[in-house]
PDB file of C-alpha atoms in Angstrom:
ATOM      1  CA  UNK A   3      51.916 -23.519  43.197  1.00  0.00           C
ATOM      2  CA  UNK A   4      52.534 -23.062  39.439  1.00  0.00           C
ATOM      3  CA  UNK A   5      51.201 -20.366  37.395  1.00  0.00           C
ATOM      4  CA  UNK A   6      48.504 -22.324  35.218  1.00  0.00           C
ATOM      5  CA  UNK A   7      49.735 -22.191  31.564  1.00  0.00           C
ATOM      6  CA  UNK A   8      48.480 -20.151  28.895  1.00  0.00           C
ATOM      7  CA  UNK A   9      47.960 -23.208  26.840  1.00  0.00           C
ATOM      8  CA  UNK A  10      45.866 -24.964  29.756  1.00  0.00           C
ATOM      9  CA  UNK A  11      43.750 -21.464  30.271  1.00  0.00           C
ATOM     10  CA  UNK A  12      42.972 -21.836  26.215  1.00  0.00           C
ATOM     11  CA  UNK A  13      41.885 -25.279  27.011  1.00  0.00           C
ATOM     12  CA  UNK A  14      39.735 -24.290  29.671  1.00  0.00           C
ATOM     13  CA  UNK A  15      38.060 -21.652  27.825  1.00  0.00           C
ATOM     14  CA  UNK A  16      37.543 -23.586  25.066  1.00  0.00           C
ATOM     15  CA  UNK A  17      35.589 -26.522  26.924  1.00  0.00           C
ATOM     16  CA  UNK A  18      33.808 -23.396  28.697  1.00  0.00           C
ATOM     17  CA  UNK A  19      32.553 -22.357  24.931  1.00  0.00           C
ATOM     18  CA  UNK A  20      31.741 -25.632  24.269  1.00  0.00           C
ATOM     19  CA  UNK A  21      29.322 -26.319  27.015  1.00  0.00           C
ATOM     20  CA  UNK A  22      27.743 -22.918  26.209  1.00  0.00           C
ATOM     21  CA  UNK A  23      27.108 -24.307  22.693  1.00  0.00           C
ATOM     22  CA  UNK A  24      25.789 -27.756  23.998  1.00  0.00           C
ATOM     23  CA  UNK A  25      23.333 -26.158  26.805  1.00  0.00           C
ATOM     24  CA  UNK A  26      22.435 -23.205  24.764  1.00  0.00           C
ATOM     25  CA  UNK A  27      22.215 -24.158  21.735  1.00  0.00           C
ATOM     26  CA  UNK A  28      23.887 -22.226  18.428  1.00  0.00           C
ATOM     27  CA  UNK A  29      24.828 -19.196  19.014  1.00  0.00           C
ATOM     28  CA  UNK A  30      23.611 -17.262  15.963  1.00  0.00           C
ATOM     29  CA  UNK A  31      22.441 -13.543  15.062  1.00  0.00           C
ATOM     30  CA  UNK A  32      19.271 -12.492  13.613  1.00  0.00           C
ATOM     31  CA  UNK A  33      17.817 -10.268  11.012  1.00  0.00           C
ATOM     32  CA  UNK A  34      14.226  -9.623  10.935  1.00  0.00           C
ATOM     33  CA  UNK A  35      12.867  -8.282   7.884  1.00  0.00           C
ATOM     34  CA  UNK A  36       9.466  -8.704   5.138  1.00  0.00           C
ATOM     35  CA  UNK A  37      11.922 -10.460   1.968  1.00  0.00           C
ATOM     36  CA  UNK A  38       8.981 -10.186  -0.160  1.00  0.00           C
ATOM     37  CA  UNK A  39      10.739 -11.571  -1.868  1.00  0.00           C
ATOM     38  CA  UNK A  40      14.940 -12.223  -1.031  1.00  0.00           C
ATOM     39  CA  UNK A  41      16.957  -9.470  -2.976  1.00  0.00           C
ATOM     40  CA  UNK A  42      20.664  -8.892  -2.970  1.00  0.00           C
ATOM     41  CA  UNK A  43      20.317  -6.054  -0.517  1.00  0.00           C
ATOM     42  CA  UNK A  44      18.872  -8.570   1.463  1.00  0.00           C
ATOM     43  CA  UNK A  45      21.744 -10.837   1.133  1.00  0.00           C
ATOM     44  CA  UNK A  46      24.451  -8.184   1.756  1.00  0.00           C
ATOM     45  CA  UNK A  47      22.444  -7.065   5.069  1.00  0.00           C
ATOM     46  CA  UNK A  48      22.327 -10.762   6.136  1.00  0.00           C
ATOM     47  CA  UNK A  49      25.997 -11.261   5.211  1.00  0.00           C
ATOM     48  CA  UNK A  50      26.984  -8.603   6.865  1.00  0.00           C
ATOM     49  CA  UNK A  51      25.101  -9.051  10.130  1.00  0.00           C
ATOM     50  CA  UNK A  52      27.102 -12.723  10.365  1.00  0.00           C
ATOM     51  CA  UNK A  53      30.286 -10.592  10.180  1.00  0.00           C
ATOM     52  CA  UNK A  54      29.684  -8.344  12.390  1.00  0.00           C
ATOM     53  CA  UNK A  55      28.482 -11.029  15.185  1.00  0.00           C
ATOM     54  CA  UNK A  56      31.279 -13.565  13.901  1.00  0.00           C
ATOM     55  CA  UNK A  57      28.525 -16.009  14.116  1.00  0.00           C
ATOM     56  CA  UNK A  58      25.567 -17.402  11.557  1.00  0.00           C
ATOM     57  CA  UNK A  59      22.477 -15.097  11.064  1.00  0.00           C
ATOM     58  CA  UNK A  60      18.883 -16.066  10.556  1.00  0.00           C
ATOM     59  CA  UNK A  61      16.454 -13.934   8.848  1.00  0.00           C
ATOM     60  CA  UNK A  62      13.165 -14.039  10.397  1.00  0.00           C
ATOM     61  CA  UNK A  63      10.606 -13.252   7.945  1.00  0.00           C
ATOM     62  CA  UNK A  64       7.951 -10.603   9.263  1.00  0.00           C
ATOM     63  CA  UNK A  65       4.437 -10.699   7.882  1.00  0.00           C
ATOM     64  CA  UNK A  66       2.848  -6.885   7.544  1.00  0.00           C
ATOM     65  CA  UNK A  67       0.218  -6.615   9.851  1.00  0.00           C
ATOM     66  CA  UNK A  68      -1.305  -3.786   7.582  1.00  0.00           C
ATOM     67  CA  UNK A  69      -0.231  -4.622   4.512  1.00  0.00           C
ATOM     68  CA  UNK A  70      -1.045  -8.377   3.730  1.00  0.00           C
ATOM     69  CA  UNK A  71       1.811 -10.448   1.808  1.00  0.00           C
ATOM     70  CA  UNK A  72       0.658 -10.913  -1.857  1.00  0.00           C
ATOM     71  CA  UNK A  73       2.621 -14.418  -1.910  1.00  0.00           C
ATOM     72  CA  UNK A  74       1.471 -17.443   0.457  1.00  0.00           C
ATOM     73  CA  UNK A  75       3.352 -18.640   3.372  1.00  0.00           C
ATOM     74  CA  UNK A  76       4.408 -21.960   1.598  1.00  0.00           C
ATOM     75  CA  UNK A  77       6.104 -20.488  -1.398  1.00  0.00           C
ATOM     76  CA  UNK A  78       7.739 -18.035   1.426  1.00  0.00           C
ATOM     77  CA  UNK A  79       8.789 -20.933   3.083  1.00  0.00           C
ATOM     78  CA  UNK A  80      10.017 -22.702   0.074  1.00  0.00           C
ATOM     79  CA  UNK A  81      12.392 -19.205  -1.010  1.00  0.00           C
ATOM     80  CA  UNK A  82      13.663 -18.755   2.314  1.00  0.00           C
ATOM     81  CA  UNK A  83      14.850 -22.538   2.726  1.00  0.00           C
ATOM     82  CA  UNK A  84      16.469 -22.117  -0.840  1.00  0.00           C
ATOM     83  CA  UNK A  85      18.289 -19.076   0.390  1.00  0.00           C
ATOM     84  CA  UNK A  86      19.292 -20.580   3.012  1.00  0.00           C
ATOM     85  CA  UNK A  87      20.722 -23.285   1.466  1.00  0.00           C
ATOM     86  CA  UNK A  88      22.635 -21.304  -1.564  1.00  0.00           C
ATOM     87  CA  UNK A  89      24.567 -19.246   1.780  1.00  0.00           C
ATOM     88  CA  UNK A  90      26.944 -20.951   3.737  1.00  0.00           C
ATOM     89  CA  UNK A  91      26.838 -17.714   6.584  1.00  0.00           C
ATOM     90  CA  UNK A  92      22.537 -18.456   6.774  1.00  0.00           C
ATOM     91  CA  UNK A  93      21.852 -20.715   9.770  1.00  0.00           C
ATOM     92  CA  UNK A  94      18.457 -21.063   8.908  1.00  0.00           C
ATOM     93  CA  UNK A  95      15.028 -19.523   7.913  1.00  0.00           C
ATOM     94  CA  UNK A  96      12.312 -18.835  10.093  1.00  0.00           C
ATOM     95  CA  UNK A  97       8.541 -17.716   8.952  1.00  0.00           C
ATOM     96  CA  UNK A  98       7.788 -16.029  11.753  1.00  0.00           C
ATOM     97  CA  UNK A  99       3.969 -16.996  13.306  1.00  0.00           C
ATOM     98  CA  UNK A 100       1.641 -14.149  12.647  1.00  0.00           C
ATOM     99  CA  UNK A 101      -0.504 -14.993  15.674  1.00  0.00           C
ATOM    100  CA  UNK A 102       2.630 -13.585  17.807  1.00  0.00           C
ATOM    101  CA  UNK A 103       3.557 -10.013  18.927  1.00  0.00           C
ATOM    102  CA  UNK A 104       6.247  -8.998  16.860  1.00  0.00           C
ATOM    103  CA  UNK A 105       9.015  -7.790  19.108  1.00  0.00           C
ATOM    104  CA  UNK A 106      12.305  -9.102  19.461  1.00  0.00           C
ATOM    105  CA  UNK A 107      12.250 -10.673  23.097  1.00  0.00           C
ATOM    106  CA  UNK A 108       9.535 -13.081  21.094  1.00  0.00           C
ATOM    107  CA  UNK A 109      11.807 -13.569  18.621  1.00  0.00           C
ATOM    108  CA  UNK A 110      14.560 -14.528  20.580  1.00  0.00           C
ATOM    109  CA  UNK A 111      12.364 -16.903  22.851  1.00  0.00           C
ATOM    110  CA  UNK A 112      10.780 -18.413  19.567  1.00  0.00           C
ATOM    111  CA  UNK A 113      14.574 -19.491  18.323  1.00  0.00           C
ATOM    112  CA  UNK A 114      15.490 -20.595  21.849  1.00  0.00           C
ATOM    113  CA  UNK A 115      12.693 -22.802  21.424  1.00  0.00           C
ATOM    114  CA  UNK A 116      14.018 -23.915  18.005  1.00  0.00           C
ATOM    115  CA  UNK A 117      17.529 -25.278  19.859  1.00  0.00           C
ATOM    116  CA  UNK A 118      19.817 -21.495  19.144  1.00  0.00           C
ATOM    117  CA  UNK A 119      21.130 -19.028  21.212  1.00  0.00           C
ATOM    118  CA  UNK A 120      20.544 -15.532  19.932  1.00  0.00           C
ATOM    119  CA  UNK A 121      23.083 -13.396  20.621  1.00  0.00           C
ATOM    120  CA  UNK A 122      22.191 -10.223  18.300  1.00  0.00           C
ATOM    121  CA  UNK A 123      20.395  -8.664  15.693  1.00  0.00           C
ATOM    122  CA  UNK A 124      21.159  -6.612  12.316  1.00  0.00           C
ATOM    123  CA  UNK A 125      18.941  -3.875  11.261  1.00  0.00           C
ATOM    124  CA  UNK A 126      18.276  -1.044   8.843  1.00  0.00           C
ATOM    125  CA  UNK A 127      18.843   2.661  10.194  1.00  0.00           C
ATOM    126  CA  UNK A 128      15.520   2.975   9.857  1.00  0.00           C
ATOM    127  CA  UNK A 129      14.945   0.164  12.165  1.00  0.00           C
ATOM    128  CA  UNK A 130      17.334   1.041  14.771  1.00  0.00           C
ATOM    129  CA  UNK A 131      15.464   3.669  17.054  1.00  0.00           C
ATOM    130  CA  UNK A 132      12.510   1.364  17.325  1.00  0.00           C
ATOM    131  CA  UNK A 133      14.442  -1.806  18.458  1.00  0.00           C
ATOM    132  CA  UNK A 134      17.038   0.070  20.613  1.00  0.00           C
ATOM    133  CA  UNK A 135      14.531   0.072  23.672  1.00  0.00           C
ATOM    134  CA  UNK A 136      13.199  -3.966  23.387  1.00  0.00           C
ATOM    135  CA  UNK A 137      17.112  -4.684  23.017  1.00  0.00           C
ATOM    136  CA  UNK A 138      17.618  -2.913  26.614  1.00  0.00           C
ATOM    137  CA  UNK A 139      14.399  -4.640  28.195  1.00  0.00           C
ATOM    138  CA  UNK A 140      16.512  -7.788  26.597  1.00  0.00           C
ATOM    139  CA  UNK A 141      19.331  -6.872  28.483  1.00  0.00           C
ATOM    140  CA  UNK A 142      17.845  -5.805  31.788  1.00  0.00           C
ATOM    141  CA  UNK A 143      16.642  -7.847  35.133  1.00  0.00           C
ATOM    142  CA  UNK A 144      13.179  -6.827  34.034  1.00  0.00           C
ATOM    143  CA  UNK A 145      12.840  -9.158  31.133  1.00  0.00           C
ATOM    144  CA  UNK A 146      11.395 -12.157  31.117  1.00  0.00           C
ATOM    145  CA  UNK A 147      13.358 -13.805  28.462  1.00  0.00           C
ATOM    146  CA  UNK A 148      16.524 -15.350  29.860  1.00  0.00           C
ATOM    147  CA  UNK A 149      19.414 -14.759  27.728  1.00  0.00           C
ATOM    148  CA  UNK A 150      23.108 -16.187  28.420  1.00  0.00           C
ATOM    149  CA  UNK A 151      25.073 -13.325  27.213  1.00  0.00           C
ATOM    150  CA  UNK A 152      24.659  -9.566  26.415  1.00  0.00           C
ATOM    151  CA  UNK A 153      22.144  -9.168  23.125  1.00  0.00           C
ATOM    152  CA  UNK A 154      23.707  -7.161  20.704  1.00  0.00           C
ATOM    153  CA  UNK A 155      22.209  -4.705  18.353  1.00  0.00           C
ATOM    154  CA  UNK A 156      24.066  -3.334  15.222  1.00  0.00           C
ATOM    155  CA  UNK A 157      23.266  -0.940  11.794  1.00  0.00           C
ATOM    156  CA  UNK A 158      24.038  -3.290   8.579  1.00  0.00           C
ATOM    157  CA  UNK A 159      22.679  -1.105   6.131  1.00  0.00           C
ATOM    158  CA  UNK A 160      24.093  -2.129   2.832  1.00  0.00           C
ATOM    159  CA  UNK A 161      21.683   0.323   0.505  1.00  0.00           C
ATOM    160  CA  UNK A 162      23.407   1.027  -2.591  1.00  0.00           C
ATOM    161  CA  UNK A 163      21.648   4.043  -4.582  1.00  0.00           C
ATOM    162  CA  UNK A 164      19.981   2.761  -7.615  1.00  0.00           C
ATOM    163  CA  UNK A 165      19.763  -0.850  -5.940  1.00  0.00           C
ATOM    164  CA  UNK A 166      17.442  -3.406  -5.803  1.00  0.00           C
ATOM    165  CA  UNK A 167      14.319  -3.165  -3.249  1.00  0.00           C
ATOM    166  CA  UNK A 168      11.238  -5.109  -2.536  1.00  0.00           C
ATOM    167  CA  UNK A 169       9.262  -2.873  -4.507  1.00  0.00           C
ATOM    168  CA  UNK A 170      11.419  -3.031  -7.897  1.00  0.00           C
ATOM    169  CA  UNK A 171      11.630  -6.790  -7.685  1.00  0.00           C
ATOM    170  CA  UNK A 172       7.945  -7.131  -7.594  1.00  0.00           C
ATOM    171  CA  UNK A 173       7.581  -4.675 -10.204  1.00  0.00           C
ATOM    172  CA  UNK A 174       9.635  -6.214 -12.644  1.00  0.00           C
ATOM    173  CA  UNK A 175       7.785  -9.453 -11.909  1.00  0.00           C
ATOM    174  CA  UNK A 176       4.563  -7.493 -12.833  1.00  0.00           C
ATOM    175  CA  UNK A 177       6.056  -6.515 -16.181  1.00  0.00           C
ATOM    176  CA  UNK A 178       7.220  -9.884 -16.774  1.00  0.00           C
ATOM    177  CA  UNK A 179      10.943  -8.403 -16.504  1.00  0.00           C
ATOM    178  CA  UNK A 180      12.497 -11.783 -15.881  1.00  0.00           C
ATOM    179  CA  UNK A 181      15.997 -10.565 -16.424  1.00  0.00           C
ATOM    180  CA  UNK A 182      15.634  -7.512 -14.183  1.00  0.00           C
ATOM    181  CA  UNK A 183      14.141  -9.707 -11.477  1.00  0.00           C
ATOM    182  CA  UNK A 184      16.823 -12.113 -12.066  1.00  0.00           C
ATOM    183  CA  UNK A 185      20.245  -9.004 -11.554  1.00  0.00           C
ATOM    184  CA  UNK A 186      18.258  -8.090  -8.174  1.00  0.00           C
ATOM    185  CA  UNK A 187      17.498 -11.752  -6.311  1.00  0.00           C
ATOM    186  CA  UNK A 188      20.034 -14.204  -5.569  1.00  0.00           C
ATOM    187  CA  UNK A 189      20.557 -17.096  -7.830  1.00  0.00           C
ATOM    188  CA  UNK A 190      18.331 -19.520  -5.688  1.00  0.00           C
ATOM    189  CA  UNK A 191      15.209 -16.930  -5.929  1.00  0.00           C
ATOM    190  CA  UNK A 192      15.712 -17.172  -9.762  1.00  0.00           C
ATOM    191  CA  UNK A 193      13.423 -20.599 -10.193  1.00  0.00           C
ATOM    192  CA  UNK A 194      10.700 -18.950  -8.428  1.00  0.00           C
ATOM    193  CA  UNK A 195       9.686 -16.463 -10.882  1.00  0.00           C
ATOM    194  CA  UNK A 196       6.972 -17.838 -12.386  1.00  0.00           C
ATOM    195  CA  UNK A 197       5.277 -19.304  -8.918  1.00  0.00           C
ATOM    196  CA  UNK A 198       5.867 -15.332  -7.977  1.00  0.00           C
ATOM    197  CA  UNK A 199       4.120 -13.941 -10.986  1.00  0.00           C
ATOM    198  CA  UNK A 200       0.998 -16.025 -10.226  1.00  0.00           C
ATOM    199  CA  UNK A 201       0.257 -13.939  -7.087  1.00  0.00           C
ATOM    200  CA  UNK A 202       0.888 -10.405  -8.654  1.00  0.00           C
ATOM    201  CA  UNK A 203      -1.343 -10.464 -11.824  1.00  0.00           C
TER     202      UNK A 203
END
């Protein structure tokens, strides 16, 4: 009997990943975080999360449970699907619903449920220790969220000293900086300004 080519084992492999994407849905990464509002260290994180995963990521936007958000879930809603749309390497935006426990097995399910397949997740180091433990429940027998491949979990800290945080941008919508706000947020954040302002007079 012939050895089977290595063209026809390509073949094979590739219907293989194709029926993984049809049954399972996209295979994207996450990145859960508060983007109150986007900023460009935002953006890098996120960008750099899709490289690292070779796939699309989604932010999942994480309401404070102790600290309420000073800006409505529609206009959230409304920035996110903006962002989305201005970055090719953003799958999509998800608000995710306060009424659930926020830990990443639920996060994972809640996407499944949206049609993708999860594969990872990019964090901040100070993130990391926290999620390391729900990404090996993930990962384990025990869990009760079926996944179709090993979840990843990788650092994509992209911090710059000096560069723009949550804080800053919604300081320099405070003082009606416009052009500060504007160097820190991504050019589809920019027509939000004055919607933004409204909520931190």
């Amino acid at each position: 009997m012939k050895q089977e080519s290595n063209k026809m084992k390509y073949i094979k492999t590739f219907e293989s990943f194709l029926i993984l994407e049809s049954e399972n849905g996209e295979r994207v990464a996450i990145f859960p975080g508060r983007f109150q509002p986007f900023h460009n260290g935002h953006i890098a994180s996120l960008k750099r999360t899709a490289e690292v995963f070779d796939v699309k990521v989604i932010p999942i936007q994480i309401l404070s449970k102790t600290d309420k958000s000073p800006f409505p879930d529609s206009l959230l809603t409304k920035i996110g699907n903006a962002v989305t749309r201005e970055f090719g390497f953003i799958a999509d935006y998800v608000l995710y619903p306060s009424n659930l426990k926020t830990v990443v097995p639920q996060m994972v399910k809640l996407l499944q449920e949206k049609g993708y397949n999860p594969i990872g997740m990019g964090c901040g180091s100070d993130r990391y220790k926290s999620y390391e433990p729900q990404i090996k429940y993930l990962n384990s027998e025990k869990s009760d969220v079926k996944i179709y491949e090993p979840f990843g979990l990788q650092m994509v800290d992209q911090r710059v000293e000096g560069g723009p945080s949550g804080t800053k941008v919604r300081e320099a919508i405070i003082a009606g900086d416009q052009d500060t706000f504007e160097k820190m947020t991504p050019r589809s954040v920019h027509p939000f300004y004055k919607e933004l302002k409204k909520y931190l007079s």
